[in-house]
């Protein structure tokens, strides 16, 4: 193609330099990357993924199957971007990719943004139908969002002959919408994912709007999450190509695209040829002719097209060849189009051309409708799939509904908006409506032209995937009949553009192959997103340090002052260990464990989830959540409990403390604090809304310090001299209130995750540091030592205590953990029925066991596979895996925990822990390695 001296909507006074495959080229403001390359004579933009065939630009919109590129270089790079959507900006660098992108290794410094919005009416599509619909909403005082894929409103109008001077009605409408107070117009914005309850995800392209050299001031993309009361889908229609031999050559383009490049970018061929099954294709020939471009003719398979446009073509002296098809093409030595092979009843001849404009008809763009399960039906008159009916809360208007005329689209869009607003109780205002245009002649039902030599391996149904008619025939020959199965066999429609122009043709070729009508075969469905969304846009500002919030407890400064090494636990930074000068992690961990087992240790456990559960029905509510009974708890006492999912697998565990008759203090694991709260809210709101219960997260409101070891009772006595800390006055799992000296009233619970006599003291968060210092001062005479997560893991494993997510996975039941007797036989709870299923009580399930290495100094690797015979040939039969493995001060040896198939029945057996080519023989045993009778815990 060449750039004409006049015309188009580009700004010739503003040349823009850019790079393509490391070569410097120049375009104009208003160009896209696709149009700038065509103007520069770059007919070949790359080669296809499988066959390596040369490819060129074939569309100007979503129909594009070839024109995808890598935009940017280095860290500032985005793969597989549709070139017709890339606005030309200074400094743009792009390279040919077509189907395979390249991910950068460095983080992208660009900003990506998220916005959330609600509206009465969301209009998707800024063409004639969408603009008319938005006007109705604007004039009805409704809150309206109008999203348009292109950088400006107009849609199909912008590809027609008068687009370089925008029609007055469109210019007036754009001004009115832009100035309306409750209307937000989002151009360069793709509605890409349809959600339930009339939600929609929009991707707004902003990068081209920033001034040169100001990268980072304006986000590259903005992801909108919109919730609308009503939606009008005015997404238009996409032109369909025709399948014939060698129909993928550079220089073959959709007819509407040829007009778009002519009228928007002043691009035209040296000699053009049109192959169309419908009257609309004649517009391209007429517009070329009016621009002074030689037109080789119009090839029309219909025997006698008599509509207005074919007659205008004849009157203009354009050769119209009827009852004819393009059966193939020939190419120049570099692969570009040289001529089309035109076949009539009289024979075949080559017609020289450098651009073949093809129109096989139009398909309503219904991706968003289909994403939510919307159905379509085949319309024999329109020869396309139209919506069977709109989904609740949605209206489909204009070409998306099968109304392909300009006037009809405007009228249809206004009518859809009035109906939508009326359903919301809003009084719809009038809007300018178009008049119905003269109907075109019926189109020819031609989807694929048989290859003249029978070789269908070069007749491309989906050129993006190099999928051909021959491939569809192979699928049929393999016994495949359903179009969705054909899609997966051939990969038609599985590329980044989802085979938008290929679906109907694939259905037609399949129908022909199986000898059934296209109405029976149908077309494949659409999946989200409409266009690819880069992960940067999905994450927004949540990248680098902002990817995940870092949470710290109120006591964090004290840990830093003590030289703690931290680790992330459920977003919280928790001390892993507190090394003394010259100590390794292993040394520090053993020292901290020794302090807890022989003296006293202190630990910041503020990160444990804490939920306040109140209400007259709180006890009944907790009984339904936990496998054991909570309603029998007396105020001032606590009970360890386990929650299951509906399938009977372990969800979370923790201690439930009853403070008063109708108030409970529930603790959860650190990582599941939010999930348990959500779980409670879900059941209260969706299933048990009759229960009078209120749940509130108080995790952040309390600072909690655990004091563990045989000296812990003395520490508590010093902190609260008036508190009865005897076994009878403060038994295990008791809960008491006290006011330690210099601190606000505190809640003290006698609970233990170390197996030692232990307490947890909770005070309001602002007093966390003061509590930590008070405990350290009260325990100084006992030699109190702070201990971290590494020591805690050793201590809990010695006692056989499991950790949710470490010993458990999505299939672990309480019985697998040795807690089957906890499950109540007299009450119902979530997951109870599932626990009785045959699969849940099999003796060969993975069960929690302990182990001791045969060599007491050998250390098994956590995650190692447990096998019976380490010499068996691979793949080995795996019995289970190691979940915890440590060196123990208390045991004087290494030990661990494992989940092993039928583990309880294998106790005493020697098996092997194998990882990284190293094998450690281990003897299975009871998971409780230390103080099995609980004497130390009970004090």
mmCIF file with all atom_site columns, N, CA and C in Angstrom, residues 627-688:
data_model
loop_
_atom_site.group_PDB
_atom_site.id
_atom_site.type_symbol
_atom_site.label_atom_id
_atom_site.label_alt_id
_atom_site.label_comp_id
_atom_site.label_asym_id
_atom_site.label_entity_id
_atom_site.label_seq_id
_atom_site.pdbx_PDB_ins_code
_atom_site.Cartn_x
_atom_site.Cartn_y
_atom_site.Cartn_z
_atom_site.occupancy
_atom_site.B_iso_or_equiv
_atom_site.pdbx_formal_charge
_atom_site.auth_seq_id
_atom_site.auth_comp_id
_atom_site.auth_asym_id
_atom_site.auth_atom_id
_atom_site.pdbx_PDB_model_num
ATOM 1   N N  . UNK A 1 627 ? -15.970 -29.255 64.751 1.00 0.00 ? 627 UNK A N  1
ATOM 2   C CA . UNK A 1 627 ? -16.358 -30.664 64.810 1.00 0.00 ? 627 UNK A CA 1
ATOM 3   C C  . UNK A 1 627 ? -16.664 -31.095 66.232 1.00 0.00 ? 627 UNK A C  1
ATOM 4   N N  . UNK A 1 628 ? -16.110 -30.374 67.221 1.00 0.00 ? 628 UNK A N  1
ATOM 5   C CA . UNK A 1 628 ? -16.397 -30.702 68.613 1.00 0.00 ? 628 UNK A CA 1
ATOM 6   C C  . UNK A 1 628 ? -17.354 -29.659 69.191 1.00 0.00 ? 628 UNK A C  1
ATOM 7   N N  . UNK A 1 629 ? -17.881 -29.937 70.355 1.00 0.00 ? 629 UNK A N  1
ATOM 8   C CA . UNK A 1 629 ? -18.933 -29.111 70.933 1.00 0.00 ? 629 UNK A CA 1
ATOM 9   C C  . UNK A 1 629 ? -18.353 -27.897 71.646 1.00 0.00 ? 629 UNK A C  1
ATOM 10  N N  . UNK A 1 630 ? -18.937 -26.731 71.374 1.00 0.00 ? 630 UNK A N  1
ATOM 11  C CA . UNK A 1 630 ? -18.525 -25.492 72.019 1.00 0.00 ? 630 UNK A CA 1
ATOM 12  C C  . UNK A 1 630 ? -19.605 -24.954 72.950 1.00 0.00 ? 630 UNK A C  1
ATOM 13  N N  . UNK A 1 631 ? -20.853 -25.375 72.763 1.00 0.00 ? 631 UNK A N  1
ATOM 14  C CA . UNK A 1 631 ? -21.961 -24.824 73.545 1.00 0.00 ? 631 UNK A CA 1
ATOM 15  C C  . UNK A 1 631 ? -21.856 -25.174 75.022 1.00 0.00 ? 631 UNK A C  1
ATOM 16  N N  . UNK A 1 632 ? -21.142 -26.243 75.355 1.00 0.00 ? 632 UNK A N  1
ATOM 17  C CA . UNK A 1 632 ? -21.044 -26.661 76.762 1.00 0.00 ? 632 UNK A CA 1
ATOM 18  C C  . UNK A 1 632 ? -19.941 -25.940 77.520 1.00 0.00 ? 632 UNK A C  1
ATOM 19  N N  . UNK A 1 633 ? -19.188 -25.102 76.830 1.00 0.00 ? 633 UNK A N  1
ATOM 20  C CA . UNK A 1 633 ? -18.140 -24.340 77.507 1.00 0.00 ? 633 UNK A CA 1
ATOM 21  C C  . UNK A 1 633 ? -18.760 -23.410 78.550 1.00 0.00 ? 633 UNK A C  1
ATOM 22  N N  . UNK A 1 634 ? -18.112 -23.295 79.682 1.00 0.00 ? 634 UNK A N  1
ATOM 23  C CA . UNK A 1 634 ? -18.527 -22.338 80.694 1.00 0.00 ? 634 UNK A CA 1
ATOM 24  C C  . UNK A 1 634 ? -17.744 -21.044 80.511 1.00 0.00 ? 634 UNK A C  1
ATOM 25  N N  . UNK A 1 635 ? -18.332 -19.903 80.866 1.00 0.00 ? 635 UNK A N  1
ATOM 26  C CA . UNK A 1 635 ? -17.569 -18.650 80.803 1.00 0.00 ? 635 UNK A CA 1
ATOM 27  C C  . UNK A 1 635 ? -16.279 -18.765 81.601 1.00 0.00 ? 635 UNK A C  1
ATOM 28  N N  . UNK A 1 636 ? -15.210 -18.243 81.014 1.00 0.00 ? 636 UNK A N  1
ATOM 29  C CA . UNK A 1 636 ? -13.909 -18.323 81.662 1.00 0.00 ? 636 UNK A CA 1
ATOM 30  C C  . UNK A 1 636 ? -13.110 -19.550 81.283 1.00 0.00 ? 636 UNK A C  1
ATOM 31  N N  . UNK A 1 637 ? -13.630 -20.315 80.315 1.00 0.00 ? 637 UNK A N  1
ATOM 32  C CA . UNK A 1 637 ? -12.902 -21.493 79.872 1.00 0.00 ? 637 UNK A CA 1
ATOM 33  C C  . UNK A 1 637 ? -12.777 -21.506 78.352 1.00 0.00 ? 637 UNK A C  1
ATOM 34  N N  . UNK A 1 638 ? -11.752 -22.244 77.874 1.00 0.00 ? 638 UNK A N  1
ATOM 35  C CA . UNK A 1 638 ? -11.525 -22.371 76.437 1.00 0.00 ? 638 UNK A CA 1
ATOM 36  C C  . UNK A 1 638 ? -11.478 -23.819 76.020 1.00 0.00 ? 638 UNK A C  1
ATOM 37  N N  . UNK A 1 639 ? -11.517 -24.034 74.711 1.00 0.00 ? 639 UNK A N  1
ATOM 38  C CA . UNK A 1 639 ? -11.461 -25.403 74.179 1.00 0.00 ? 639 UNK A CA 1
ATOM 39  C C  . UNK A 1 639 ? -10.809 -25.362 72.807 1.00 0.00 ? 639 UNK A C  1
ATOM 40  N N  . UNK A 1 640 ? -9.909  -26.293 72.599 1.00 0.00 ? 640 UNK A N  1
ATOM 41  C CA . UNK A 1 640 ? -9.295  -26.436 71.274 1.00 0.00 ? 640 UNK A CA 1
ATOM 42  C C  . UNK A 1 640 ? -10.332 -26.988 70.309 1.00 0.00 ? 640 UNK A C  1
ATOM 43  N N  . UNK A 1 641 ? -10.382 -26.438 69.083 1.00 0.00 ? 641 UNK A N  1
ATOM 44  C CA . UNK A 1 641 ? -11.363 -26.903 68.109 1.00 0.00 ? 641 UNK A CA 1
ATOM 45  C C  . UNK A 1 641 ? -10.799 -26.958 66.710 1.00 0.00 ? 641 UNK A C  1
ATOM 46  N N  . UNK A 1 642 ? -11.456 -27.777 65.889 1.00 0.00 ? 642 UNK A N  1
ATOM 47  C CA . UNK A 1 642 ? -11.063 -27.951 64.490 1.00 0.00 ? 642 UNK A CA 1
ATOM 48  C C  . UNK A 1 642 ? -12.289 -27.690 63.615 1.00 0.00 ? 642 UNK A C  1
ATOM 49  N N  . UNK A 1 643 ? -12.079 -26.945 62.534 1.00 0.00 ? 643 UNK A N  1
ATOM 50  C CA . UNK A 1 643 ? -13.126 -26.699 61.542 1.00 0.00 ? 643 UNK A CA 1
ATOM 51  C C  . UNK A 1 643 ? -12.866 -27.552 60.306 1.00 0.00 ? 643 UNK A C  1
ATOM 52  N N  . UNK A 1 644 ? -13.949 -27.999 59.671 1.00 0.00 ? 644 UNK A N  1
ATOM 53  C CA . UNK A 1 644 ? -13.847 -28.711 58.396 1.00 0.00 ? 644 UNK A CA 1
ATOM 54  C C  . UNK A 1 644 ? -14.594 -27.956 57.310 1.00 0.00 ? 644 UNK A C  1
ATOM 55  N N  . UNK A 1 645 ? -14.175 -28.205 56.082 1.00 0.00 ? 645 UNK A N  1
ATOM 56  C CA . UNK A 1 645 ? -14.956 -27.750 54.936 1.00 0.00 ? 645 UNK A CA 1
ATOM 57  C C  . UNK A 1 645 ? -16.118 -28.720 54.722 1.00 0.00 ? 645 UNK A C  1
ATOM 58  N N  . UNK A 1 646 ? -16.960 -28.405 53.718 1.00 0.00 ? 646 UNK A N  1
ATOM 59  C CA . UNK A 1 646 ? -18.101 -29.290 53.465 1.00 0.00 ? 646 UNK A CA 1
ATOM 60  C C  . UNK A 1 646 ? -17.673 -30.696 53.093 1.00 0.00 ? 646 UNK A C  1
ATOM 61  N N  . UNK A 1 647 ? -16.488 -30.837 52.490 1.00 0.00 ? 647 UNK A N  1
ATOM 62  C CA . UNK A 1 647 ? -16.037 -32.169 52.071 1.00 0.00 ? 647 UNK A CA 1
ATOM 63  C C  . UNK A 1 647 ? -15.350 -32.940 53.188 1.00 0.00 ? 647 UNK A C  1
ATOM 64  N N  . UNK A 1 648 ? -15.357 -32.397 54.395 1.00 0.00 ? 648 UNK A N  1
ATOM 65  C CA . UNK A 1 648 ? -14.782 -33.102 55.525 1.00 0.00 ? 648 UNK A CA 1
ATOM 66  C C  . UNK A 1 648 ? -13.299 -32.896 55.725 1.00 0.00 ? 648 UNK A C  1
ATOM 67  N N  . UNK A 1 649 ? -12.663 -32.084 54.904 1.00 0.00 ? 649 UNK A N  1
ATOM 68  C CA . UNK A 1 649 ? -11.228 -31.838 55.065 1.00 0.00 ? 649 UNK A CA 1
ATOM 69  C C  . UNK A 1 649 ? -10.996 -30.694 56.047 1.00 0.00 ? 649 UNK A C  1
ATOM 70  N N  . UNK A 1 650 ? -9.833  -30.718 56.689 1.00 0.00 ? 650 UNK A N  1
ATOM 71  C CA . UNK A 1 650 ? -9.520  -29.734 57.726 1.00 0.00 ? 650 UNK A CA 1
ATOM 72  C C  . UNK A 1 650 ? -9.345  -28.354 57.098 1.00 0.00 ? 650 UNK A C  1
ATOM 73  N N  . UNK A 1 651 ? -10.044 -27.391 57.690 1.00 0.00 ? 651 UNK A N  1
ATOM 74  C CA . UNK A 1 651 ? -9.967  -26.008 57.222 1.00 0.00 ? 651 UNK A CA 1
ATOM 75  C C  . UNK A 1 651 ? -9.051  -25.182 58.128 1.00 0.00 ? 651 UNK A C  1
ATOM 76  N N  . UNK A 1 652 ? -9.301  -25.222 59.438 1.00 0.00 ? 652 UNK A N  1
ATOM 77  C CA . UNK A 1 652 ? -8.492  -24.433 60.363 1.00 0.00 ? 652 UNK A CA 1
ATOM 78  C C  . UNK A 1 652 ? -8.663  -24.994 61.770 1.00 0.00 ? 652 UNK A C  1
ATOM 79  N N  . UNK A 1 653 ? -7.795  -24.551 62.650 1.00 0.00 ? 653 UNK A N  1
ATOM 80  C CA . UNK A 1 653 ? -7.916  -24.935 64.049 1.00 0.00 ? 653 UNK A CA 1
ATOM 81  C C  . UNK A 1 653 ? -7.549  -23.752 64.924 1.00 0.00 ? 653 UNK A C  1
ATOM 82  N N  . UNK A 1 654 ? -7.863  -23.864 66.212 1.00 0.00 ? 654 UNK A N  1
ATOM 83  C CA . UNK A 1 654 ? -7.563  -22.790 67.135 1.00 0.00 ? 654 UNK A CA 1
ATOM 84  C C  . UNK A 1 654 ? -8.282  -23.016 68.450 1.00 0.00 ? 654 UNK A C  1
ATOM 85  N N  . UNK A 1 655 ? -8.178  -22.056 69.349 1.00 0.00 ? 655 UNK A N  1
ATOM 86  C CA . UNK A 1 655 ? -8.806  -22.145 70.665 1.00 0.00 ? 655 UNK A CA 1
ATOM 87  C C  . UNK A 1 655 ? -10.012 -21.211 70.701 1.00 0.00 ? 655 UNK A C  1
ATOM 88  N N  . UNK A 1 656 ? -11.133 -21.739 71.175 1.00 0.00 ? 656 UNK A N  1
ATOM 89  C CA . UNK A 1 656 ? -12.353 -20.960 71.360 1.00 0.00 ? 656 UNK A CA 1
ATOM 90  C C  . UNK A 1 656 ? -12.500 -20.699 72.855 1.00 0.00 ? 656 UNK A C  1
ATOM 91  N N  . UNK A 1 657 ? -12.602 -19.432 73.235 1.00 0.00 ? 657 UNK A N  1
ATOM 92  C CA . UNK A 1 657 ? -12.725 -19.056 74.647 1.00 0.00 ? 657 UNK A CA 1
ATOM 93  C C  . UNK A 1 657 ? -14.077 -18.394 74.867 1.00 0.00 ? 657 UNK A C  1
ATOM 94  N N  . UNK A 1 658 ? -14.775 -18.872 75.879 1.00 0.00 ? 658 UNK A N  1
ATOM 95  C CA . UNK A 1 658 ? -16.074 -18.278 76.201 1.00 0.00 ? 658 UNK A CA 1
ATOM 96  C C  . UNK A 1 658 ? -15.867 -17.225 77.279 1.00 0.00 ? 658 UNK A C  1
ATOM 97  N N  . UNK A 1 659 ? -16.176 -15.973 76.943 1.00 0.00 ? 659 UNK A N  1
ATOM 98  C CA . UNK A 1 659 ? -15.973 -14.880 77.885 1.00 0.00 ? 659 UNK A CA 1
ATOM 99  C C  . UNK A 1 659 ? -17.214 -14.644 78.730 1.00 0.00 ? 659 UNK A C  1
ATOM 100 N N  . UNK A 1 660 ? -18.393 -14.653 78.072 1.00 0.00 ? 660 UNK A N  1
ATOM 101 C CA . UNK A 1 660 ? -19.667 -14.526 78.767 1.00 0.00 ? 660 UNK A CA 1
ATOM 102 C C  . UNK A 1 660 ? -20.632 -15.507 78.122 1.00 0.00 ? 660 UNK A C  1
ATOM 103 N N  . UNK A 1 661 ? -21.870 -15.479 78.546 1.00 0.00 ? 661 UNK A N  1
ATOM 104 C CA . UNK A 1 661 ? -22.850 -16.416 77.999 1.00 0.00 ? 661 UNK A CA 1
ATOM 105 C C  . UNK A 1 661 ? -23.003 -16.268 76.496 1.00 0.00 ? 661 UNK A C  1
ATOM 106 N N  . UNK A 1 662 ? -22.969 -15.048 76.001 1.00 0.00 ? 662 UNK A N  1
ATOM 107 C CA . UNK A 1 662 ? -23.208 -14.830 74.573 1.00 0.00 ? 662 UNK A CA 1
ATOM 108 C C  . UNK A 1 662 ? -22.027 -14.175 73.866 1.00 0.00 ? 662 UNK A C  1
ATOM 109 N N  . UNK A 1 663 ? -20.817 -14.367 74.404 1.00 0.00 ? 663 UNK A N  1
ATOM 110 C CA . UNK A 1 663 ? -19.640 -13.778 73.748 1.00 0.00 ? 663 UNK A CA 1
ATOM 111 C C  . UNK A 1 663 ? -18.474 -14.753 73.814 1.00 0.00 ? 663 UNK A C  1
ATOM 112 N N  . UNK A 1 664 ? -17.856 -14.949 72.644 1.00 0.00 ? 664 UNK A N  1
ATOM 113 C CA . UNK A 1 664 ? -16.722 -15.857 72.511 1.00 0.00 ? 664 UNK A CA 1
ATOM 114 C C  . UNK A 1 664 ? -15.549 -15.119 71.878 1.00 0.00 ? 664 UNK A C  1
ATOM 115 N N  . UNK A 1 665 ? -14.352 -15.552 72.241 1.00 0.00 ? 665 UNK A N  1
ATOM 116 C CA . UNK A 1 665 ? -13.114 -15.046 71.658 1.00 0.00 ? 665 UNK A CA 1
ATOM 117 C C  . UNK A 1 665 ? -12.476 -16.226 70.927 1.00 0.00 ? 665 UNK A C  1
ATOM 118 N N  . UNK A 1 666 ? -12.457 -16.157 69.583 1.00 0.00 ? 666 UNK A N  1
ATOM 119 C CA . UNK A 1 666 ? -12.012 -17.279 68.750 1.00 0.00 ? 666 UNK A CA 1
ATOM 120 C C  . UNK A 1 666 ? -10.637 -16.961 68.167 1.00 0.00 ? 666 UNK A C  1
ATOM 121 N N  . UNK A 1 667 ? -9.682  -17.862 68.333 1.00 0.00 ? 667 UNK A N  1
ATOM 122 C CA . UNK A 1 667 ? -8.383  -17.685 67.698 1.00 0.00 ? 667 UNK A CA 1
ATOM 123 C C  . UNK A 1 667 ? -8.261  -18.628 66.507 1.00 0.00 ? 667 UNK A C  1
ATOM 124 N N  . UNK A 1 668 ? -7.512  -18.175 65.500 1.00 0.00 ? 668 UNK A N  1
ATOM 125 C CA . UNK A 1 668 ? -7.286  -18.952 64.279 1.00 0.00 ? 668 UNK A CA 1
ATOM 126 C C  . UNK A 1 668 ? -5.801  -18.961 63.976 1.00 0.00 ? 668 UNK A C  1
ATOM 127 N N  . UNK A 1 669 ? -5.416  -19.718 62.963 1.00 0.00 ? 669 UNK A N  1
ATOM 128 C CA . UNK A 1 669 ? -4.035  -19.668 62.501 1.00 0.00 ? 669 UNK A CA 1
ATOM 129 C C  . UNK A 1 669 ? -3.759  -18.305 61.882 1.00 0.00 ? 669 UNK A C  1
ATOM 130 N N  . UNK A 1 670 ? -2.493  -17.915 61.863 1.00 0.00 ? 670 UNK A N  1
ATOM 131 C CA . UNK A 1 670 ? -2.114  -16.618 61.307 1.00 0.00 ? 670 UNK A CA 1
ATOM 132 C C  . UNK A 1 670 ? -2.533  -16.484 59.853 1.00 0.00 ? 670 UNK A C  1
ATOM 133 N N  . UNK A 1 671 ? -2.257  -17.504 59.057 1.00 0.00 ? 671 UNK A N  1
ATOM 134 C CA . UNK A 1 671 ? -2.526  -17.412 57.621 1.00 0.00 ? 671 UNK A CA 1
ATOM 135 C C  . UNK A 1 671 ? -3.984  -17.480 57.252 1.00 0.00 ? 671 UNK A C  1
ATOM 136 N N  . UNK A 1 672 ? -4.828  -18.034 58.134 1.00 0.00 ? 672 UNK A N  1
ATOM 137 C CA . UNK A 1 672 ? -6.240  -18.219 57.800 1.00 0.00 ? 672 UNK A CA 1
ATOM 138 C C  . UNK A 1 672 ? -7.164  -17.245 58.508 1.00 0.00 ? 672 UNK A C  1
ATOM 139 N N  . UNK A 1 673 ? -6.618  -16.206 59.112 1.00 0.00 ? 673 UNK A N  1
ATOM 140 C CA . UNK A 1 673 ? -7.456  -15.289 59.881 1.00 0.00 ? 673 UNK A CA 1
ATOM 141 C C  . UNK A 1 673 ? -8.557  -14.678 59.025 1.00 0.00 ? 673 UNK A C  1
ATOM 142 N N  . UNK A 1 674 ? -8.194  -14.163 57.868 1.00 0.00 ? 674 UNK A N  1
ATOM 143 C CA . UNK A 1 674 ? -9.193  -13.542 56.992 1.00 0.00 ? 674 UNK A CA 1
ATOM 144 C C  . UNK A 1 674 ? -10.134 -14.583 56.406 1.00 0.00 ? 674 UNK A C  1
ATOM 145 N N  . UNK A 1 675 ? -9.580  -15.752 56.064 1.00 0.00 ? 675 UNK A N  1
ATOM 146 C CA . UNK A 1 675 ? -10.407 -16.791 55.449 1.00 0.00 ? 675 UNK A CA 1
ATOM 147 C C  . UNK A 1 675 ? -11.465 -17.313 56.419 1.00 0.00 ? 675 UNK A C  1
ATOM 148 N N  . UNK A 1 676 ? -11.117 -17.455 57.689 1.00 0.00 ? 676 UNK A N  1
ATOM 149 C CA . UNK A 1 676 ? -12.092 -17.937 58.673 1.00 0.00 ? 676 UNK A CA 1
ATOM 150 C C  . UNK A 1 676 ? -13.186 -16.892 58.891 1.00 0.00 ? 676 UNK A C  1
ATOM 151 N N  . UNK A 1 677 ? -12.795 -15.628 58.936 1.00 0.00 ? 677 UNK A N  1
ATOM 152 C CA . UNK A 1 677 ? -13.802 -14.577 59.081 1.00 0.00 ? 677 UNK A CA 1
ATOM 153 C C  . UNK A 1 677 ? -14.759 -14.586 57.891 1.00 0.00 ? 677 UNK A C  1
ATOM 154 N N  . UNK A 1 678 ? -14.216 -14.710 56.669 1.00 0.00 ? 678 UNK A N  1
ATOM 155 C CA . UNK A 1 678 ? -15.057 -14.795 55.474 1.00 0.00 ? 678 UNK A CA 1
ATOM 156 C C  . UNK A 1 678 ? -15.980 -16.014 55.543 1.00 0.00 ? 678 UNK A C  1
ATOM 157 N N  . UNK A 1 679 ? -15.438 -17.110 56.026 1.00 0.00 ? 679 UNK A N  1
ATOM 158 C CA . UNK A 1 679 ? -16.208 -18.352 56.163 1.00 0.00 ? 679 UNK A CA 1
ATOM 159 C C  . UNK A 1 679 ? -17.404 -18.138 57.097 1.00 0.00 ? 679 UNK A C  1
ATOM 160 N N  . UNK A 1 680 ? -17.146 -17.507 58.221 1.00 0.00 ? 680 UNK A N  1
ATOM 161 C CA . UNK A 1 680 ? -18.220 -17.227 59.163 1.00 0.00 ? 680 UNK A CA 1
ATOM 162 C C  . UNK A 1 680 ? -19.281 -16.316 58.546 1.00 0.00 ? 680 UNK A C  1
ATOM 163 N N  . UNK A 1 681 ? -18.837 -15.257 57.897 1.00 0.00 ? 681 UNK A N  1
ATOM 164 C CA . UNK A 1 681 ? -19.776 -14.322 57.280 1.00 0.00 ? 681 UNK A CA 1
ATOM 165 C C  . UNK A 1 681 ? -20.599 -15.003 56.191 1.00 0.00 ? 681 UNK A C  1
ATOM 166 N N  . UNK A 1 682 ? -19.960 -15.858 55.407 1.00 0.00 ? 682 UNK A N  1
ATOM 167 C CA . UNK A 1 682 ? -20.684 -16.539 54.335 1.00 0.00 ? 682 UNK A CA 1
ATOM 168 C C  . UNK A 1 682 ? -21.823 -17.385 54.880 1.00 0.00 ? 682 UNK A C  1
ATOM 169 N N  . UNK A 1 683 ? -21.541 -18.164 55.915 1.00 0.00 ? 683 UNK A N  1
ATOM 170 C CA . UNK A 1 683 ? -22.597 -19.023 56.464 1.00 0.00 ? 683 UNK A CA 1
ATOM 171 C C  . UNK A 1 683 ? -23.695 -18.212 57.133 1.00 0.00 ? 683 UNK A C  1
ATOM 172 N N  . UNK A 1 684 ? -23.315 -17.138 57.796 1.00 0.00 ? 684 UNK A N  1
ATOM 173 C CA . UNK A 1 684 ? -24.323 -16.307 58.454 1.00 0.00 ? 684 UNK A CA 1
ATOM 174 C C  . UNK A 1 684 ? -25.211 -15.573 57.448 1.00 0.00 ? 684 UNK A C  1
ATOM 175 N N  . UNK A 1 685 ? -24.639 -15.183 56.331 1.00 0.00 ? 685 UNK A N  1
ATOM 176 C CA . UNK A 1 685 ? -25.400 -14.391 55.370 1.00 0.00 ? 685 UNK A CA 1
ATOM 177 C C  . UNK A 1 685 ? -26.168 -15.238 54.364 1.00 0.00 ? 685 UNK A C  1
ATOM 178 N N  . UNK A 1 686 ? -25.675 -16.426 54.058 1.00 0.00 ? 686 UNK A N  1
ATOM 179 C CA . UNK A 1 686 ? -26.298 -17.192 52.972 1.00 0.00 ? 686 UNK A CA 1
ATOM 180 C C  . UNK A 1 686 ? -27.069 -18.415 53.441 1.00 0.00 ? 686 UNK A C  1
ATOM 181 N N  . UNK A 1 687 ? -26.722 -18.990 54.588 1.00 0.00 ? 687 UNK A N  1
ATOM 182 C CA . UNK A 1 687 ? -27.356 -20.231 55.018 1.00 0.00 ? 687 UNK A CA 1
ATOM 183 C C  . UNK A 1 687 ? -28.093 -20.107 56.350 1.00 0.00 ? 687 UNK A C  1
ATOM 184 N N  . UNK A 1 688 ? -27.475 -19.384 57.288 1.00 0.00 ? 688 UNK A N  1
ATOM 185 C CA . UNK A 1 688 ? -28.032 -19.339 58.646 1.00 0.00 ? 688 UNK A CA 1
ATOM 186 C C  . UNK A 1 688 ? -28.378 -17.902 59.010 1.00 0.00 ? 688 UNK A C  1
#
